[in-house]
Amino acid sequence: MTIPADHPRYQSLIVRERLAGSVRDGIVSLEGLVAHGRGEAFDYLIGERTTDSALLAERTAAAMIRSARHPVISVNGNTAALAAREIALLQQASGAIVEINLFHRTEERIRKISQLLESNGVTVLSGKAERIVPLSHDRALSYPEGTGKADVILVPLEDGDRCEALLKMGKAVIAIDLNPLSRTARMASLTIVDEVTRALPMITGFLMTLQEQDIVLLSRTPDNNYFLTEAMKEMDRRLAHALD
Amino acid sequence: MTIPADHPRYQSLIVRERLAGSVRDGIVSLEGLVAHGRGEAFDYLIGERTTDSALLAERTAAAMIRSARHPVISVNGNTAALAAREIALLQQASGAIVEINLFHRTEERIRKISQLLESNGVTVLSGKAERIVPLSHDRALSYPEGTGKADVILVPLEDGDRCEALLKMGKAVIAIDLNPLSRTARMASLTIVDEVTRALPMITGFLMTLQEQDIVLLSRTPDNNYFLTEAMKEMDRRLAHALD
């Protein structure tokens, strides 16, 4: 059915409909839809906007990507469905390798997600995936020229145990995660607590405008705890405000 | 693929898989999966347990249902998929009418959800649905012998504008909603901020044990604001604790 424009949650329902369509197209997994809902709730708590601390995290991410020898952007189904165009622009600004990594992995899904990304201007790393990351599920499957060589990996909408495994491999992990309490958020080298379609264009913007001295300064070991604390404080403020 | 038992989010992923299976069976809508994810996030914030204030709300709900002349339980796809057995026991304890009400309504989905509920022991109200509730979407469709006559309606996992419309019709609405900031939660006569499979058995338990004097006392106009405030305070405490 068509969602009536007078429905008070019209905008949110429209995004859900788009994601539901991506499920029918084989891009988003059913479990990915649930994960999106979790993100929606935390986005609601943070005010559905980029906070000052998230903006600083995006600036820091840009500096880390600029300083990297071999930056990689790891894309899953939800990221492709929501932000294919944003990924394309970030790749153009950064020169990063874009690799697809799926929990519910089939060759069919890889092919469909590649097509979606490529039709939006992304160059997707292809080849034969190998079990590069020490995990018991299919997120282990990565590419030698992508994750294999990466020193900095941007992982929007990540699942926690791969984040941990990548860190153990000595890589710096930049996560985009709306839940500041998640395992991914707590373990990542840098966590951007922001919605993915807001975060990616800001990283791209900073990549194109950052000065050399800022890059050196920002790309030193970031204080991830600061970014998580600020995000939690913001959610806390909103809950406290609702309590007034 | 099979989820490995060593995955740190095993339990949550198993529930997601079950709901994903219900999508394939035509019980849960794709948008319903997203809504479930939102609930997961708020449940996480409340500690994935029944709080003391939620327990008091469940006790109050039992008193309101016991005092009602014509209590109705309104079930959607998610509730059927997650809690068909719990609905059956609540119906047995309360004698309430069980009616199916869907945002993404098709006769096929109604039939499948009826079958699922009936196979779990629920007696489902059938007949011809009419546009009884003043709404521009298909949640308007209800039954004269159900919502039409109801004085108290229990709506687990509700959507906000139907809650408002039911209140305008002069009915008391008991919502089960993990988001204490939602329109449903703020507008309902009584909101139980708890997960549906925890909330329903507690209501059933109280229905079977409440004393007559408690029923009179509790079923007076409940202070919904108290229950919402307590839930927000609990989430606030957990965020503040994470900040330590």
Coordinates of C-alpha atoms in Angstrom, one line a residue:
Chain A
M1 CA 0.0 0.0 0.0
T2 CA 1.0 3.7 -0.3
I3 CA 2.0 5.5 2.8
P4 CA -0.3 8.5 3.2
A5 CA 1.6 11.8 3.4
D6 CA -0.3 12.8 6.5
H7 CA 1.2 10.0 8.5
P8 CA 3.2 11.5 11.3
R9 CA 6.1 9.1 10.7
Y10 CA 6.0 9.6 6.9
Q11 CA 9.8 10.2 6.4
S12 CA 10.9 7.3 8.5
L13 CA 8.4 5.0 6.8
I14 CA 9.6 6.1 3.4
V15 CA 13.2 5.1 4.2
R16 CA 11.9 1.8 5.6
E17 CA 10.0 1.2 2.3
R18 CA 13.2 1.9 0.3
L19 CA 15.2 -0.6 2.4
A20 CA 12.3 -3.1 2.1
G21 CA 12.6 -2.6 -1.7
S22 CA 16.4 -3.4 -1.4
V23 CA 15.5 -6.6 0.4
R24 CA 13.3 -7.6 -2.6
D25 CA 16.3 -6.7 -4.9
G26 CA 18.6 -9.0 -2.9
I27 CA 20.8 -6.1 -1.6
V28 CA 19.8 -6.0 2.0
S29 CA 19.4 -9.1 4.2
L30 CA 16.4 -9.5 6.4
E31 CA 18.7 -9.3 9.5
G32 CA 20.1 -6.0 8.0
L33 CA 16.6 -4.5 8.2
V34 CA 16.5 -5.2 12.0
A35 CA 20.0 -3.7 12.4
H36 CA 18.7 -0.6 10.6
G37 CA 15.9 -0.3 13.1
R38 CA 18.4 -0.4 16.0
G39 CA 20.3 2.5 14.3
E40 CA 17.0 4.5 13.9
A41 CA 16.4 4.3 17.6
F42 CA 19.9 5.6 18.5
D43 CA 19.7 8.3 15.8
Y44 CA 16.4 9.4 17.4
L45 CA 18.1 9.7 20.8
I46 CA 21.0 11.7 19.3
G47 CA 18.5 14.1 17.7
E48 CA 18.8 12.9 14.1
R49 CA 21.6 15.4 13.3
T50 CA 25.4 15.5 13.3
T51 CA 26.6 16.5 16.7
D52 CA 29.7 18.7 17.2
S53 CA 31.7 15.7 18.5
A54 CA 30.6 13.6 15.5
L55 CA 31.8 16.3 13.2
L56 CA 35.2 16.3 14.9
A57 CA 35.3 12.5 14.5
E58 CA 34.5 12.9 10.8
R59 CA 37.3 15.4 10.5
T60 CA 39.6 13.0 12.3
A61 CA 38.5 10.1 10.0
A62 CA 39.4 12.2 7.0
A63 CA 42.9 12.9 8.4
M64 CA 43.4 9.2 9.1
I65 CA 42.3 8.2 5.6
R66 CA 44.5 10.9 4.1
S67 CA 47.6 9.7 6.1
A68 CA 47.0 6.0 5.3
R69 CA 49.2 4.1 2.8
H70 CA 46.4 1.7 1.8
P71 CA 43.0 2.9 2.9
V72 CA 40.0 0.6 2.4
I73 CA 36.3 1.2 2.6
S74 CA 34.4 -2.0 3.6
V75 CA 30.8 -2.0 2.3
N76 CA 27.9 -4.2 3.4
G77 CA 24.4 -4.5 2.0
N78 CA 22.8 -1.7 4.2
T79 CA 25.6 0.7 3.3
A80 CA 25.2 0.0 -0.4
A81 CA 21.4 0.4 -0.2
L82 CA 21.5 3.6 1.8
A83 CA 24.7 5.4 0.6
A84 CA 26.0 4.1 -2.8
R85 CA 26.4 7.6 -4.1
E86 CA 28.1 8.8 -0.9
I87 CA 30.6 6.0 -1.1
A88 CA 31.4 6.9 -4.8
L89 CA 32.2 10.5 -3.8
L90 CA 34.3 9.4 -0.8
Q91 CA 36.2 7.0 -3.0
Q92 CA 36.9 9.8 -5.6
A93 CA 38.1 12.1 -2.8
S94 CA 40.2 9.6 -1.0
G95 CA 41.4 7.1 -3.7
A96 CA 40.4 4.3 -1.3
I97 CA 39.8 0.7 -2.3
V98 CA 36.1 -0.3 -1.9
E99 CA 35.6 -3.9 -0.9
I100 CA 32.3 -5.7 -0.2
N101 CA 32.1 -7.7 3.0
L102 CA 28.9 -9.6 4.0
F103 CA 27.7 -11.6 7.0
H104 CA 25.0 -13.3 4.9
R105 CA 27.3 -13.8 2.0
T106 CA 26.3 -15.4 -1.4
E107 CA 27.9 -14.8 -4.8
E108 CA 24.5 -13.6 -5.9
R109 CA 24.3 -10.9 -3.3
I110 CA 28.0 -9.9 -4.0
R111 CA 27.1 -9.5 -7.7
K112 CA 24.0 -7.5 -7.0
I113 CA 25.7 -5.1 -4.5
S114 CA 28.6 -4.7 -6.9
Q115 CA 26.2 -3.7 -9.7
L116 CA 24.4 -1.2 -7.4
L117 CA 27.6 0.4 -6.3
E118 CA 29.1 0.5 -9.8
S119 CA 25.9 2.0 -11.3
N120 CA 26.5 4.8 -8.7
G121 CA 30.1 5.4 -9.8
V122 CA 32.0 3.2 -7.3
T123 CA 35.0 1.1 -8.5
V124 CA 34.5 -2.2 -6.6
L125 CA 37.5 -4.5 -5.9
S126 CA 36.9 -7.9 -7.5
G127 CA 38.8 -11.1 -7.5
K128 CA 38.8 -14.2 -5.4
A129 CA 37.9 -13.7 -1.7
E130 CA 40.1 -15.5 0.8
R131 CA 39.6 -16.2 4.5
I132 CA 42.0 -13.4 5.5
V133 CA 40.3 -12.3 8.8
P134 CA 40.3 -14.9 11.6
L135 CA 36.6 -15.4 12.1
S136 CA 34.3 -18.5 12.0
H137 CA 31.7 -16.9 9.8
D138 CA 31.7 -15.5 6.2
R139 CA 32.9 -12.0 7.2
A140 CA 36.3 -13.7 7.2
L141 CA 36.2 -13.6 3.4
S142 CA 38.2 -10.6 2.1
Y143 CA 40.6 -9.7 -0.7
P144 CA 44.4 -9.8 -0.5
E145 CA 44.6 -6.4 -2.3
G146 CA 41.9 -4.9 -0.1
T147 CA 41.6 -5.8 3.6
G148 CA 44.8 -7.9 3.2
K149 CA 47.0 -4.9 2.6
A150 CA 44.9 -2.2 4.4
D151 CA 46.4 -0.1 7.1
V152 CA 43.2 1.9 7.7
I153 CA 39.8 0.4 7.2
L154 CA 36.5 2.4 7.2
V155 CA 33.7 0.2 8.2
P156 CA 30.2 1.8 8.2
L157 CA 27.5 -0.3 10.0
E158 CA 30.0 -2.9 11.2
D159 CA 29.5 -6.1 13.2
G160 CA 31.5 -6.2 16.4
D161 CA 33.7 -9.3 16.1
R162 CA 35.1 -8.4 12.7
C163 CA 36.1 -5.1 14.1
E164 CA 38.0 -6.8 16.9
A165 CA 39.7 -9.3 14.5
L166 CA 40.8 -6.4 12.2
L167 CA 42.4 -4.6 15.2
K168 CA 44.2 -7.8 16.2
M169 CA 45.7 -7.9 12.7
G170 CA 47.2 -4.4 13.4
K171 CA 44.9 -2.4 11.3
A172 CA 43.3 1.0 12.3
V173 CA 39.5 0.7 12.2
I174 CA 37.2 3.7 11.7
A175 CA 33.6 2.7 12.5
I176 CA 30.4 4.5 11.8
D177 CA 28.0 3.3 14.5
L178 CA 25.0 5.0 16.0
N179 CA 25.2 2.9 19.2
P180 CA 28.0 4.3 21.4
L181 CA 27.6 1.3 23.7
S182 CA 28.2 -1.4 21.0
R183 CA 31.2 -3.6 21.0
T184 CA 32.2 -2.2 17.6
A185 CA 32.0 1.4 18.9
R186 CA 34.0 0.6 22.1
M187 CA 36.7 -1.3 20.3
A188 CA 37.3 0.7 17.1
S189 CA 40.3 3.0 16.8
L190 CA 37.8 5.8 16.0
T191 CA 34.0 5.7 16.1
I192 CA 31.8 8.2 14.3
V193 CA 28.4 8.2 16.2
D194 CA 26.4 9.5 13.3
E195 CA 24.0 8.2 10.6
V196 CA 25.9 6.9 7.6
T197 CA 24.4 9.2 4.9
R198 CA 25.3 12.2 7.1
A199 CA 28.8 10.9 8.1
L200 CA 30.2 9.9 4.6
P201 CA 29.7 13.3 2.9
M202 CA 31.3 15.1 5.8
I203 CA 34.3 12.9 5.7
T204 CA 34.5 13.6 1.9
G205 CA 34.2 17.3 2.5
F206 CA 37.0 17.3 5.1
L207 CA 39.2 15.1 2.8
M208 CA 39.0 17.9 0.2
T209 CA 39.7 20.8 2.6
L210 CA 42.0 19.6 5.4
Q211 CA 45.3 21.4 5.7
E212 CA 48.6 19.4 6.0
Q213 CA 49.3 20.5 9.6
D214 CA 45.7 19.5 10.6
I215 CA 46.2 16.1 9.0
V216 CA 49.4 15.5 11.1
L217 CA 47.8 16.6 14.3
L218 CA 44.4 14.8 13.9
S219 CA 45.8 11.5 12.6
R220 CA 47.7 10.8 15.8
T221 CA 46.1 8.2 17.9
P222 CA 42.5 9.5 18.3
D223 CA 40.8 9.5 21.7
N224 CA 37.9 7.2 20.9
N225 CA 36.6 7.3 24.4
Y226 CA 36.1 11.1 24.1
F227 CA 33.8 10.6 21.1
L228 CA 31.8 7.8 22.8
T229 CA 31.4 9.8 26.0
E230 CA 30.3 12.9 24.1
A231 CA 27.7 10.9 22.2
M232 CA 26.4 9.3 25.4
K233 CA 26.2 12.7 27.1
E234 CA 24.1 14.0 24.2
M235 CA 21.7 11.1 24.5
D236 CA 21.6 11.6 28.2
R237 CA 20.8 15.3 27.7
R238 CA 17.9 14.4 25.4
L239 CA 16.5 11.9 27.9
A240 CA 16.9 14.3 30.8
H241 CA 15.2 17.0 28.7
A242 CA 12.3 14.7 28.0
L243 CA 12.1 14.2 31.8
D244 CA 11.6 17.9 32.5
Chain B
M1 CA 24.2 -19.7 6.7
T2 CA 24.3 -21.0 10.2
I3 CA 25.1 -18.5 12.9
P4 CA 28.1 -19.9 14.9
A5 CA 27.4 -20.3 18.6
D6 CA 30.6 -18.4 19.5
H7 CA 29.3 -15.2 17.9
P8 CA 29.0 -12.7 20.7
R9 CA 25.6 -11.6 19.7
Y10 CA 24.3 -15.1 19.1
Q11 CA 21.0 -14.8 21.1
S12 CA 20.0 -11.6 19.4
L13 CA 20.9 -13.0 15.9
I14 CA 18.8 -16.1 16.6
V15 CA 15.7 -13.9 17.3
R16 CA 16.4 -12.0 14.2
E17 CA 16.6 -15.2 12.2
R18 CA 13.3 -16.3 13.6
L19 CA 11.7 -13.0 12.6
A20 CA 13.3 -13.2 9.2
G21 CA 11.7 -16.7 8.8
S22 CA 8.3 -15.1 9.7
V23 CA 8.8 -12.6 6.8
R24 CA 9.3 -15.5 4.4
D25 CA 6.1 -17.1 5.8
G26 CA 4.2 -13.8 5.2
I27 CA 3.5 -13.1 8.9
V28 CA 5.9 -10.2 9.5
S29 CA 6.2 -7.2 7.1
L30 CA 9.7 -6.0 6.0
E31 CA 8.9 -2.7 7.8
G32 CA 8.0 -4.7 10.9
L33 CA 11.6 -6.0 11.0
V34 CA 12.9 -2.5 11.1
A35 CA 10.4 -1.7 13.9
H36 CA 11.7 -4.7 15.8
G37 CA 15.2 -3.4 15.6
R38 CA 14.1 -0.1 17.1
G39 CA 12.7 -2.0 20.0
E40 CA 15.9 -4.0 20.4
A41 CA 17.8 -0.8 20.9
F42 CA 15.5 0.6 23.6
D43 CA 15.4 -2.9 25.3
Y44 CA 19.2 -2.8 25.4
L45 CA 19.0 0.6 27.1
I46 CA 16.5 -0.6 29.7
G47 CA 18.7 -3.6 30.5
E48 CA 16.7 -6.3 28.7
R49 CA 14.7 -7.0 31.8
T50 CA 11.3 -6.1 33.4
T51 CA 11.9 -3.0 35.6
D52 CA 10.0 -2.4 38.8
S53 CA 7.9 0.3 37.2
A54 CA 7.1 -1.9 34.2
L55 CA 5.9 -4.6 36.6
L56 CA 3.6 -2.1 38.2
A57 CA 2.3 -1.1 34.8
E58 CA 1.6 -4.7 34.0
R59 CA -0.3 -5.1 37.3
T60 CA -2.3 -2.0 36.4
A61 CA -3.0 -3.3 32.9
A62 CA -4.3 -6.5 34.4
A63 CA -6.7 -4.5 36.6
M64 CA -7.9 -2.4 33.7
I65 CA -8.6 -5.5 31.6
R66 CA -10.3 -7.2 34.5
S67 CA -12.5 -4.1 35.0
A68 CA -13.4 -3.7 31.3
R69 CA -16.8 -4.6 29.9
H70 CA -15.4 -5.5 26.5
P71 CA -11.6 -5.8 26.5
V72 CA -9.9 -6.4 23.1
I73 CA -6.3 -7.4 22.3
S74 CA -5.2 -6.0 19.0
V75 CA -2.5 -8.1 17.3
N76 CA -0.2 -7.2 14.4
G77 CA 2.3 -9.4 12.5
N78 CA 5.3 -8.9 14.9
T79 CA 3.2 -9.7 18.0
A80 CA 1.9 -12.9 16.3
A81 CA 5.4 -13.9 15.2
L82 CA 7.0 -13.3 18.6
A83 CA 4.2 -14.0 21.1
A84 CA 1.3 -16.2 19.7
R85 CA 1.4 -18.5 22.7
E86 CA 1.6 -15.6 25.2
I87 CA -1.5 -14.1 23.5
A88 CA -3.4 -17.4 23.8
L89 CA -2.7 -17.6 27.6
L90 CA -3.7 -13.9 28.1
Q91 CA -6.9 -14.5 26.2
Q92 CA -7.7 -17.6 28.4
A93 CA -7.1 -15.6 31.5
S94 CA -9.0 -12.5 30.5
G95 CA -11.7 -13.7 28.1
A96 CA -10.6 -10.8 25.8
I97 CA -11.5 -10.7 22.1
V98 CA -8.4 -11.0 19.9
E99 CA -8.5 -9.0 16.7
I100 CA -5.9 -8.7 14.0
N101 CA -5.0 -5.2 12.8
L102 CA -2.3 -4.5 10.2
F103 CA -0.7 -1.5 8.6
H104 CA 0.4 -3.5 5.6
R105 CA -2.9 -5.3 5.3
T106 CA -3.7 -8.0 2.7
E107 CA -6.3 -10.8 3.1
E108 CA -3.4 -13.2 2.6
R109 CA -1.5 -11.8 5.6
I110 CA -4.7 -11.8 7.7
R111 CA -5.3 -15.5 6.9
K112 CA -1.7 -16.5 7.6
I113 CA -1.6 -14.6 10.9
S114 CA -5.0 -16.1 11.9
Q115 CA -3.6 -19.6 11.2
L116 CA -0.5 -19.0 13.3
L117 CA -2.5 -17.6 16.2
E118 CA -5.1 -20.3 16.1
S119 CA -2.5 -23.1 15.9
N120 CA -1.2 -21.6 19.2
G121 CA -4.6 -21.7 20.8
V122 CA -5.9 -18.2 20.2
T123 CA -9.6 -17.7 19.2
V124 CA -9.4 -14.9 16.5
L125 CA -12.3 -12.7 15.7
S126 CA -13.4 -13.1 12.1
G127 CA -16.0 -11.4 9.9
K128 CA -15.9 -8.4 7.7
A129 CA -13.6 -5.6 8.7
E130 CA -15.0 -2.1 8.4
R131 CA -13.3 1.4 8.4
I132 CA -14.3 1.9 12.1
V133 CA -11.2 3.9 13.2
P134 CA -10.9 7.4 11.6
L135 CA -7.5 6.9 9.7
S136 CA -6.5 7.3 6.1
H137 CA -4.6 4.0 6.0
D138 CA -5.6 0.4 6.5
R139 CA -5.2 0.4 10.3
A140 CA -8.7 1.9 10.1
L141 CA -10.1 -1.5 9.2
S142 CA -11.5 -3.2 12.4
Y143 CA -14.4 -5.3 13.5
P144 CA -17.7 -4.0 14.9
E145 CA -17.7 -6.8 17.6
G146 CA -14.0 -6.1 18.4
T147 CA -12.6 -2.6 18.3
G148 CA -16.1 -1.3 17.6
K149 CA -17.5 -2.3 21.0
A150 CA -14.2 -2.2 23.0
D151 CA -13.8 0.0 26.1
V152 CA -10.3 -1.2 26.8
I153 CA -7.8 -2.1 24.0
L154 CA -4.4 -3.7 24.6
V155 CA -2.2 -2.8 21.7
P156 CA 1.3 -4.4 21.8
L157 CA 3.8 -2.8 19.4
E158 CA 1.4 -0.1 18.2
D159 CA 1.7 2.6 15.6
G160 CA 1.2 6.1 17.0
D161 CA -1.7 7.5 15.0
R162 CA -4.1 4.6 15.6
C163 CA -3.4 5.0 19.3
E164 CA -4.5 8.7 19.1
A165 CA -7.6 7.8 17.0
L166 CA -8.7 5.1 19.5
L167 CA -8.4 7.5 22.4
K168 CA -10.5 10.1 20.5
M169 CA -13.1 7.4 20.1
G170 CA -13.3 7.3 23.9
K171 CA -11.5 4.0 24.4
A172 CA -8.8 3.3 27.0
V173 CA -5.6 2.2 25.3
I174 CA -2.9 0.1 27.0
A175 CA 0.3 0.2 24.9
I176 CA 3.3 -2.1 25.1
D177 CA 6.1 0.0 23.7
L178 CA 9.9 0.0 24.5
N179 CA 10.3 3.6 23.4
P180 CA 9.1 5.9 26.2
L181 CA 9.5 8.9 23.9
S182 CA 7.2 7.6 21.1
R183 CA 3.9 9.2 20.3
T184 CA 2.1 6.0 21.2
A185 CA 3.9 5.8 24.6
R186 CA 3.1 9.5 25.4
M187 CA -0.6 9.3 24.3
A188 CA -1.7 5.9 25.6
S189 CA -3.9 5.7 28.7
L190 CA -1.2 3.3 30.1
T191 CA 2.1 2.4 28.6
I192 CA 4.1 -0.7 29.5
V193 CA 7.7 0.0 28.7
D194 CA 8.8 -3.7 28.4
E195 CA 9.5 -6.3 25.7
V196 CA 6.3 -8.0 24.5
T197 CA 7.2 -11.6 25.4
R198 CA 8.1 -10.5 29.0
A199 CA 5.1 -8.1 29.4
L200 CA 2.2 -10.4 28.3
P201 CA 2.9 -13.3 30.7
M202 CA 3.2 -10.9 33.6
I203 CA -0.2 -9.4 32.7
T204 CA -1.7 -12.9 32.5
G205 CA -0.1 -13.7 35.9
F206 CA -1.6 -10.6 37.5
L207 CA -5.0 -11.3 36.0
M208 CA -5.0 -14.7 37.7
T209 CA -3.9 -13.4 41.1
L210 CA -5.2 -9.8 41.6
Q211 CA -7.5 -9.2 44.6
E212 CA -10.8 -7.4 44.1
Q213 CA -9.7 -4.3 46.2
D214 CA -6.5 -4.0 44.1
I215 CA -8.5 -4.1 40.9
V216 CA -10.6 -1.2 42.0
L217 CA -7.6 0.8 43.2
L218 CA -5.3 0.2 40.2
S219 CA -7.9 0.5 37.4
R220 CA -8.6 4.2 38.4
T221 CA -7.0 6.6 35.8
P222 CA -3.4 5.4 35.7
D223 CA -0.6 8.0 35.9
N224 CA 1.0 7.2 32.5
N225 CA 3.5 10.0 32.9
Y226 CA 4.9 8.2 36.0
F227 CA 5.6 5.0 34.0
L228 CA 7.3 6.9 31.1
T229 CA 9.4 9.0 33.5
E230 CA 10.6 5.9 35.4
A231 CA 11.6 4.2 32.1
M232 CA 13.5 7.2 31.0
K233 CA 15.2 7.5 34.3
E234 CA 16.3 3.9 34.0
M235 CA 17.7 4.4 30.5
D236 CA 19.4 7.6 31.8
R237 CA 21.0 5.6 34.7
R238 CA 22.4 3.1 32.3
L239 CA 23.8 5.7 30.0
A240 CA 25.3 7.6 33.0
H241 CA 26.8 4.3 34.3
A242 CA 28.4 3.7 30.9
L243 CA 29.9 7.2 31.2
D244 CA 31.7 6.4 34.5

